[in-house]
Amino acid sequence: MVKGQNISVDLRRINIPCTAAIAAISFELGIVLNTPYLKSVNTDKFMLWLDLLRHEMKRQPFCLYLDNLSVHKTIRVREYCATHSIELLWAPVYSP
């Protein structure tokens, strides 16, 4: 391969399934919700997960610490969280 040359990958030949997971862990409650998803998480999946988490949290206000995944920062997610008393805290950029 030549430096700077684009490569292509035939995804049909890769036989490894992709799985994403979203989890909520509380100091007081332990694992509150742990949900695996096939493939990546989009805004719709994240919104459904937020609904499940609100149910687990008995619809009480809570704080959610998030990484900087673009799905977490959409207007829909921010408006939903503001409407349902979910405070969002963001991890510093490029931190685990």
Short mmCIF file of N, CA, C and O in Angstrom, two decimals:
data_model
loop_
_atom_site.label_atom_id
_atom_site.label_comp_id
_atom_site.label_asym_id
_atom_site.label_seq_id
_atom_site.Cartn_x
_atom_site.Cartn_y
_atom_site.Cartn_z
N MET A 1 0.85 -1.17 0.00
CA MET A 1 0.00 0.00 0.00
C MET A 1 0.89 1.24 0.00
O MET A 1 1.92 1.29 0.67
N VAL A 2 0.46 2.25 -0.70
CA VAL A 2 1.20 3.50 -0.82
C VAL A 2 0.70 4.48 0.24
O VAL A 2 -0.51 4.57 0.49
N LYS A 3 1.62 5.20 0.88
CA LYS A 3 1.24 6.18 1.90
C LYS A 3 0.23 7.17 1.32
O LYS A 3 0.40 7.68 0.23
N GLY A 4 -0.84 7.40 2.07
CA GLY A 4 -1.88 8.32 1.64
C GLY A 4 -2.94 7.70 0.76
O GLY A 4 -3.93 8.34 0.43
N GLN A 5 -2.74 6.46 0.35
CA GLN A 5 -3.70 5.77 -0.52
C GLN A 5 -4.89 5.30 0.31
O GLN A 5 -4.73 4.78 1.41
N ASN A 6 -6.08 5.49 -0.20
CA ASN A 6 -7.28 5.00 0.49
C ASN A 6 -7.34 3.49 0.38
O ASN A 6 -6.91 2.91 -0.61
N ILE A 7 -7.89 2.87 1.39
CA ILE A 7 -8.09 1.43 1.35
C ILE A 7 -9.59 1.16 1.41
O ILE A 7 -10.36 2.00 1.85
N SER A 8 -9.98 0.01 0.94
CA SER A 8 -11.38 -0.38 1.04
C SER A 8 -11.46 -1.71 1.77
O SER A 8 -10.56 -2.54 1.67
N VAL A 9 -12.53 -1.86 2.52
CA VAL A 9 -12.74 -3.08 3.28
C VAL A 9 -14.10 -3.65 2.88
O VAL A 9 -15.10 -2.95 2.88
N ASP A 10 -14.10 -4.92 2.51
CA ASP A 10 -15.35 -5.60 2.17
C ASP A 10 -15.99 -6.06 3.47
O ASP A 10 -15.58 -7.06 4.07
N LEU A 11 -16.98 -5.31 3.95
CA LEU A 11 -17.60 -5.59 5.24
C LEU A 11 -18.30 -6.95 5.27
O LEU A 11 -18.50 -7.53 6.33
N ARG A 12 -18.66 -7.48 4.11
CA ARG A 12 -19.29 -8.80 4.08
C ARG A 12 -18.34 -9.89 4.53
O ARG A 12 -18.75 -10.96 4.95
N ARG A 13 -17.05 -9.62 4.45
CA ARG A 13 -16.05 -10.63 4.81
C ARG A 13 -15.69 -10.57 6.29
O ARG A 13 -15.02 -11.45 6.80
N ILE A 14 -16.10 -9.52 6.96
CA ILE A 14 -15.82 -9.40 8.39
C ILE A 14 -16.98 -10.05 9.12
O ILE A 14 -18.12 -9.61 9.02
N ASN A 15 -16.70 -11.07 9.88
CA ASN A 15 -17.75 -11.84 10.51
C ASN A 15 -17.82 -11.59 12.01
O ASN A 15 -18.10 -12.48 12.78
N ILE A 16 -17.51 -10.38 12.42
CA ILE A 16 -17.52 -10.03 13.83
C ILE A 16 -18.68 -9.07 14.08
O ILE A 16 -18.71 -7.98 13.52
N PRO A 17 -19.66 -9.47 14.89
CA PRO A 17 -20.78 -8.57 15.14
C PRO A 17 -20.35 -7.38 15.98
O PRO A 17 -19.47 -7.48 16.82
N CYS A 18 -20.96 -6.26 15.71
CA CYS A 18 -20.68 -5.04 16.47
C CYS A 18 -21.77 -4.88 17.53
O CYS A 18 -22.95 -5.02 17.24
N THR A 19 -21.37 -4.62 18.72
CA THR A 19 -22.32 -4.42 19.81
C THR A 19 -21.97 -3.14 20.55
O THR A 19 -20.81 -2.85 20.79
N ALA A 20 -23.00 -2.37 20.87
CA ALA A 20 -22.83 -1.18 21.69
C ALA A 20 -23.61 -1.39 22.97
O ALA A 20 -24.57 -2.17 23.01
N ALA A 21 -23.21 -0.73 24.02
CA ALA A 21 -23.93 -0.86 25.29
C ALA A 21 -24.06 0.50 25.94
O ALA A 21 -23.17 1.34 25.83
N ILE A 22 -25.19 0.71 26.60
CA ILE A 22 -25.39 1.90 27.41
C ILE A 22 -25.72 1.40 28.81
O ILE A 22 -26.54 0.51 28.98
N ALA A 23 -25.07 1.98 29.79
CA ALA A 23 -25.30 1.55 31.18
C ALA A 23 -25.46 2.75 32.09
O ALA A 23 -24.87 3.80 31.86
N ALA A 24 -26.27 2.57 33.11
CA ALA A 24 -26.43 3.57 34.16
C ALA A 24 -26.07 2.89 35.48
O ALA A 24 -26.62 1.86 35.82
N ILE A 25 -25.13 3.49 36.18
CA ILE A 25 -24.65 2.94 37.44
C ILE A 25 -24.76 4.01 38.51
O ILE A 25 -24.36 5.15 38.30
N SER A 26 -25.28 3.64 39.64
CA SER A 26 -25.46 4.57 40.75
C SER A 26 -24.68 4.08 41.96
O SER A 26 -24.65 2.87 42.23
N PHE A 27 -24.08 4.99 42.68
CA PHE A 27 -23.37 4.62 43.91
C PHE A 27 -24.33 3.95 44.90
O PHE A 27 -24.01 2.95 45.51
N GLU A 28 -25.53 4.51 45.00
CA GLU A 28 -26.52 3.99 45.95
C GLU A 28 -27.21 2.71 45.47
O GLU A 28 -27.50 1.82 46.25
N LEU A 29 -27.47 2.64 44.15
CA LEU A 29 -28.28 1.54 43.62
C LEU A 29 -27.49 0.48 42.87
O LEU A 29 -28.04 -0.58 42.54
N GLY A 30 -26.25 0.72 42.56
CA GLY A 30 -25.48 -0.21 41.73
C GLY A 30 -25.88 -0.06 40.27
O GLY A 30 -26.18 1.04 39.82
N ILE A 31 -25.91 -1.15 39.55
CA ILE A 31 -26.29 -1.09 38.14
C ILE A 31 -27.80 -0.87 38.06
O ILE A 31 -28.58 -1.70 38.50
N VAL A 32 -28.18 0.25 37.51
CA VAL A 32 -29.59 0.60 37.39
C VAL A 32 -30.16 0.06 36.08
O VAL A 32 -31.25 -0.48 36.03
N LEU A 33 -29.38 0.20 35.00
CA LEU A 33 -29.84 -0.24 33.69
C LEU A 33 -28.63 -0.50 32.82
O LEU A 33 -27.73 0.33 32.73
N ASN A 34 -28.59 -1.66 32.19
CA ASN A 34 -27.51 -2.03 31.30
C ASN A 34 -28.14 -2.64 30.05
O ASN A 34 -28.74 -3.70 30.12
N THR A 35 -28.00 -1.95 28.92
CA THR A 35 -28.70 -2.38 27.72
C THR A 35 -27.73 -2.52 26.55
O THR A 35 -27.11 -1.55 26.15
N PRO A 36 -27.59 -3.74 26.01
CA PRO A 36 -26.77 -3.93 24.80
C PRO A 36 -27.60 -3.67 23.55
O PRO A 36 -28.81 -3.90 23.53
N TYR A 37 -26.94 -3.18 22.51
CA TYR A 37 -27.59 -2.95 21.22
C TYR A 37 -26.73 -3.55 20.12
O TYR A 37 -25.51 -3.47 20.18
N LEU A 38 -27.38 -4.14 19.13
CA LEU A 38 -26.65 -4.56 17.94
C LEU A 38 -26.31 -3.30 17.16
O LEU A 38 -27.13 -2.41 17.03
N LYS A 39 -25.11 -3.26 16.68
CA LYS A 39 -24.62 -2.11 15.92
C LYS A 39 -24.51 -0.89 16.84
O LYS A 39 -24.47 -1.02 18.06
N SER A 40 -24.48 0.28 16.28
CA SER A 40 -24.25 1.48 17.07
C SER A 40 -25.55 2.04 17.63
O SER A 40 -26.64 1.64 17.25
N VAL A 41 -25.41 3.00 18.53
CA VAL A 41 -26.57 3.65 19.16
C VAL A 41 -26.82 4.97 18.43
O VAL A 41 -25.91 5.78 18.29
N ASN A 42 -28.06 5.16 18.00
CA ASN A 42 -28.43 6.43 17.38
C ASN A 42 -29.34 7.20 18.34
O ASN A 42 -29.62 6.74 19.44
N THR A 43 -29.80 8.36 17.91
CA THR A 43 -30.63 9.19 18.79
C THR A 43 -31.90 8.48 19.20
O THR A 43 -32.31 8.53 20.38
N ASP A 44 -32.56 7.79 18.28
CA ASP A 44 -33.81 7.09 18.62
C ASP A 44 -33.58 6.03 19.70
O ASP A 44 -34.35 5.92 20.66
N LYS A 45 -32.52 5.23 19.55
CA LYS A 45 -32.22 4.21 20.55
C LYS A 45 -31.89 4.85 21.89
O LYS A 45 -32.30 4.36 22.95
N PHE A 46 -31.13 5.93 21.86
CA PHE A 46 -30.76 6.59 23.11
C PHE A 46 -31.99 7.18 23.80
O PHE A 46 -32.12 7.10 25.02
N MET A 47 -32.91 7.74 23.03
CA MET A 47 -34.14 8.29 23.62
C MET A 47 -34.97 7.19 24.27
O MET A 47 -35.52 7.37 25.35
N LEU A 48 -35.07 6.03 23.61
CA LEU A 48 -35.79 4.90 24.21
C LEU A 48 -35.11 4.46 25.50
O LEU A 48 -35.77 4.14 26.50
N TRP A 49 -33.77 4.45 25.49
CA TRP A 49 -33.02 4.07 26.69
C TRP A 49 -33.29 5.07 27.82
O TRP A 49 -33.46 4.68 28.97
N LEU A 50 -33.35 6.36 27.49
CA LEU A 50 -33.66 7.37 28.51
C LEU A 50 -35.03 7.12 29.12
O LEU A 50 -35.21 7.27 30.33
N ASP A 51 -36.00 6.73 28.30
CA ASP A 51 -37.33 6.40 28.83
C ASP A 51 -37.25 5.22 29.81
O ASP A 51 -37.88 5.25 30.87
N LEU A 52 -36.49 4.19 29.43
CA LEU A 52 -36.32 3.03 30.32
C LEU A 52 -35.65 3.45 31.63
O LEU A 52 -36.06 3.02 32.71
N LEU A 53 -34.65 4.29 31.53
CA LEU A 53 -33.94 4.75 32.72
C LEU A 53 -34.86 5.58 33.61
O LEU A 53 -34.86 5.41 34.84
N ARG A 54 -35.65 6.45 33.03
CA ARG A 54 -36.61 7.24 33.83
C ARG A 54 -37.56 6.31 34.59
O ARG A 54 -37.90 6.56 35.74
N HIS A 55 -38.00 5.24 33.93
CA HIS A 55 -38.88 4.28 34.58
C HIS A 55 -38.16 3.62 35.77
O HIS A 55 -38.72 3.50 36.86
N GLU A 56 -36.91 3.20 35.55
CA GLU A 56 -36.13 2.58 36.63
C GLU A 56 -35.88 3.55 37.79
O GLU A 56 -35.81 3.13 38.93
N MET A 57 -35.76 4.81 37.46
CA MET A 57 -35.50 5.84 38.49
C MET A 57 -36.81 6.38 39.07
O MET A 57 -36.82 7.38 39.77
N LYS A 58 -37.90 5.71 38.78
CA LYS A 58 -39.23 6.06 39.31
C LYS A 58 -39.63 7.50 38.96
O LYS A 58 -40.27 8.19 39.73
N ARG A 59 -39.16 7.93 37.78
CA ARG A 59 -39.49 9.26 37.25
C ARG A 59 -39.03 10.41 38.15
O ARG A 59 -39.52 11.53 38.06
N GLN A 60 -38.08 10.14 39.03
CA GLN A 60 -37.49 11.18 39.88
C GLN A 60 -36.38 11.89 39.11
O GLN A 60 -35.75 11.30 38.24
N PRO A 61 -36.10 13.15 39.43
CA PRO A 61 -34.98 13.84 38.78
C PRO A 61 -33.66 13.11 39.06
O PRO A 61 -33.48 12.53 40.13
N PHE A 62 -32.76 13.12 38.11
CA PHE A 62 -31.45 12.52 38.31
C PHE A 62 -30.43 13.20 37.40
O PHE A 62 -30.79 13.96 36.50
N CYS A 63 -29.18 12.91 37.65
CA CYS A 63 -28.08 13.47 36.89
C CYS A 63 -27.43 12.36 36.06
O CYS A 63 -27.26 11.25 36.55
N LEU A 64 -27.09 12.66 34.83
CA LEU A 64 -26.50 11.68 33.93
C LEU A 64 -25.14 12.20 33.46
O LEU A 64 -25.04 13.31 32.94
N TYR A 65 -24.10 11.41 33.70
CA TYR A 65 -22.74 11.76 33.27
C TYR A 65 -22.48 11.08 31.94
O TYR A 65 -22.57 9.86 31.84
N LEU A 66 -22.19 11.87 30.92
CA LEU A 66 -22.08 11.35 29.56
C LEU A 66 -20.73 11.66 28.93
O LEU A 66 -20.11 12.66 29.26
N ASP A 67 -20.32 10.79 28.01
CA ASP A 67 -19.16 11.12 27.19
C ASP A 67 -19.63 12.08 26.10
O ASP A 67 -20.76 12.55 26.11
N ASN A 68 -18.80 12.36 25.16
CA ASN A 68 -19.12 13.36 24.14
C ASN A 68 -19.60 12.77 22.82
O ASN A 68 -19.43 13.37 21.77
N LEU A 69 -20.23 11.60 22.88
CA LEU A 69 -20.82 11.00 21.69
C LEU A 69 -21.85 11.98 21.12
O LEU A 69 -22.67 12.53 21.86
N SER A 70 -21.83 12.19 19.83
CA SER A 70 -22.73 13.17 19.22
C SER A 70 -24.20 12.88 19.51
O SER A 70 -25.00 13.80 19.65
N VAL A 71 -24.55 11.60 19.62
CA VAL A 71 -25.94 11.22 19.92
C VAL A 71 -26.39 11.83 21.25
O VAL A 71 -27.55 12.24 21.39
N HIS A 72 -25.50 11.91 22.21
CA HIS A 72 -25.85 12.44 23.53
C HIS A 72 -26.12 13.95 23.49
O HIS A 72 -26.72 14.48 24.42
N LYS A 73 -25.66 14.63 22.46
CA LYS A 73 -25.73 16.09 22.43
C LYS A 73 -26.76 16.63 21.45
O LYS A 73 -26.81 17.84 21.23
N THR A 74 -27.60 15.79 20.90
CA THR A 74 -28.60 16.29 19.95
C THR A 74 -29.61 17.18 20.65
O THR A 74 -29.83 17.09 21.86
N ILE A 75 -30.24 18.03 19.87
CA ILE A 75 -31.25 18.93 20.41
C ILE A 75 -32.40 18.12 21.02
O ILE A 75 -32.90 18.46 22.09
N ARG A 76 -32.80 17.04 20.35
CA ARG A 76 -33.89 16.21 20.87
C ARG A 76 -33.56 15.68 22.26
O ARG A 76 -34.40 15.69 23.15
N VAL A 77 -32.33 15.19 22.45
CA VAL A 77 -31.93 14.64 23.74
C VAL A 77 -31.89 15.76 24.79
O VAL A 77 -32.40 15.60 25.90
N ARG A 78 -31.31 16.89 24.46
CA ARG A 78 -31.21 18.00 25.41
C ARG A 78 -32.60 18.50 25.84
O ARG A 78 -32.84 18.75 27.01
N GLU A 79 -33.50 18.62 24.87
CA GLU A 79 -34.86 19.08 25.19
C GLU A 79 -35.59 18.05 26.05
O GLU A 79 -36.29 18.40 27.00
N TYR A 80 -35.45 16.78 25.70
CA TYR A 80 -36.08 15.71 26.48
C TYR A 80 -35.59 15.75 27.92
O TYR A 80 -36.39 15.69 28.86
N CYS A 81 -34.30 15.84 28.08
CA CYS A 81 -33.73 15.83 29.43
C CYS A 81 -34.16 17.06 30.23
O CYS A 81 -34.50 16.96 31.41
N ALA A 82 -34.19 18.22 29.60
CA ALA A 82 -34.64 19.43 30.28
C ALA A 82 -36.10 19.31 30.71
O ALA A 82 -36.48 19.68 31.82
N THR A 83 -36.93 18.73 29.84
CA THR A 83 -38.37 18.56 30.13
C THR A 83 -38.61 17.56 31.26
O THR A 83 -39.56 17.69 32.01
N HIS A 84 -37.72 16.55 31.38
CA HIS A 84 -37.93 15.47 32.34
C HIS A 84 -36.98 15.52 33.54
O HIS A 84 -36.75 14.51 34.20
N SER A 85 -36.44 16.68 33.82
CA SER A 85 -35.59 16.90 35.01
C SER A 85 -34.39 15.95 35.06
O SER A 85 -34.06 15.40 36.10
N ILE A 86 -33.75 15.78 33.91
CA ILE A 86 -32.52 14.99 33.85
C ILE A 86 -31.38 15.98 33.62
O ILE A 86 -31.33 16.64 32.58
N GLU A 87 -30.51 16.10 34.59
CA GLU A 87 -29.37 17.02 34.46
C GLU A 87 -28.24 16.29 33.72
O GLU A 87 -27.93 15.14 34.04
N LEU A 88 -27.65 16.95 32.76
CA LEU A 88 -26.58 16.35 31.98
C LEU A 88 -25.24 16.93 32.39
O LEU A 88 -25.07 18.14 32.45
N LEU A 89 -24.29 16.04 32.68
CA LEU A 89 -22.90 16.42 32.96
C LEU A 89 -22.04 15.78 31.90
O LEU A 89 -22.22 14.60 31.58
N TRP A 90 -21.08 16.52 31.38
CA TRP A 90 -20.25 16.03 30.28
C TRP A 90 -18.84 15.72 30.74
O TRP A 90 -18.22 16.49 31.47
N ALA A 91 -18.32 14.61 30.28
CA ALA A 91 -16.93 14.26 30.52
C ALA A 91 -16.07 15.24 29.74
O ALA A 91 -16.47 15.70 28.67
N PRO A 92 -14.91 15.59 30.26
CA PRO A 92 -14.00 16.43 29.48
C PRO A 92 -13.68 15.75 28.15
O PRO A 92 -13.63 14.52 28.07
N VAL A 93 -13.49 16.52 27.11
CA VAL A 93 -13.18 15.99 25.80
C VAL A 93 -11.92 15.12 25.88
O VAL A 93 -10.95 15.47 26.56
N TYR A 94 -11.92 14.01 25.20
CA TYR A 94 -10.81 13.06 25.13
C TYR A 94 -10.45 12.46 26.48
O TYR A 94 -9.30 12.24 26.80
N SER A 95 -11.44 12.23 27.31
CA SER A 95 -11.17 11.56 28.58
C SER A 95 -12.01 10.29 28.65
O SER A 95 -13.07 10.21 28.04
N PRO A 96 -11.57 9.32 29.41
CA PRO A 96 -12.34 8.07 29.51
C PRO A 96 -13.59 8.24 30.33
O PRO A 96 -13.77 9.12 31.08
#
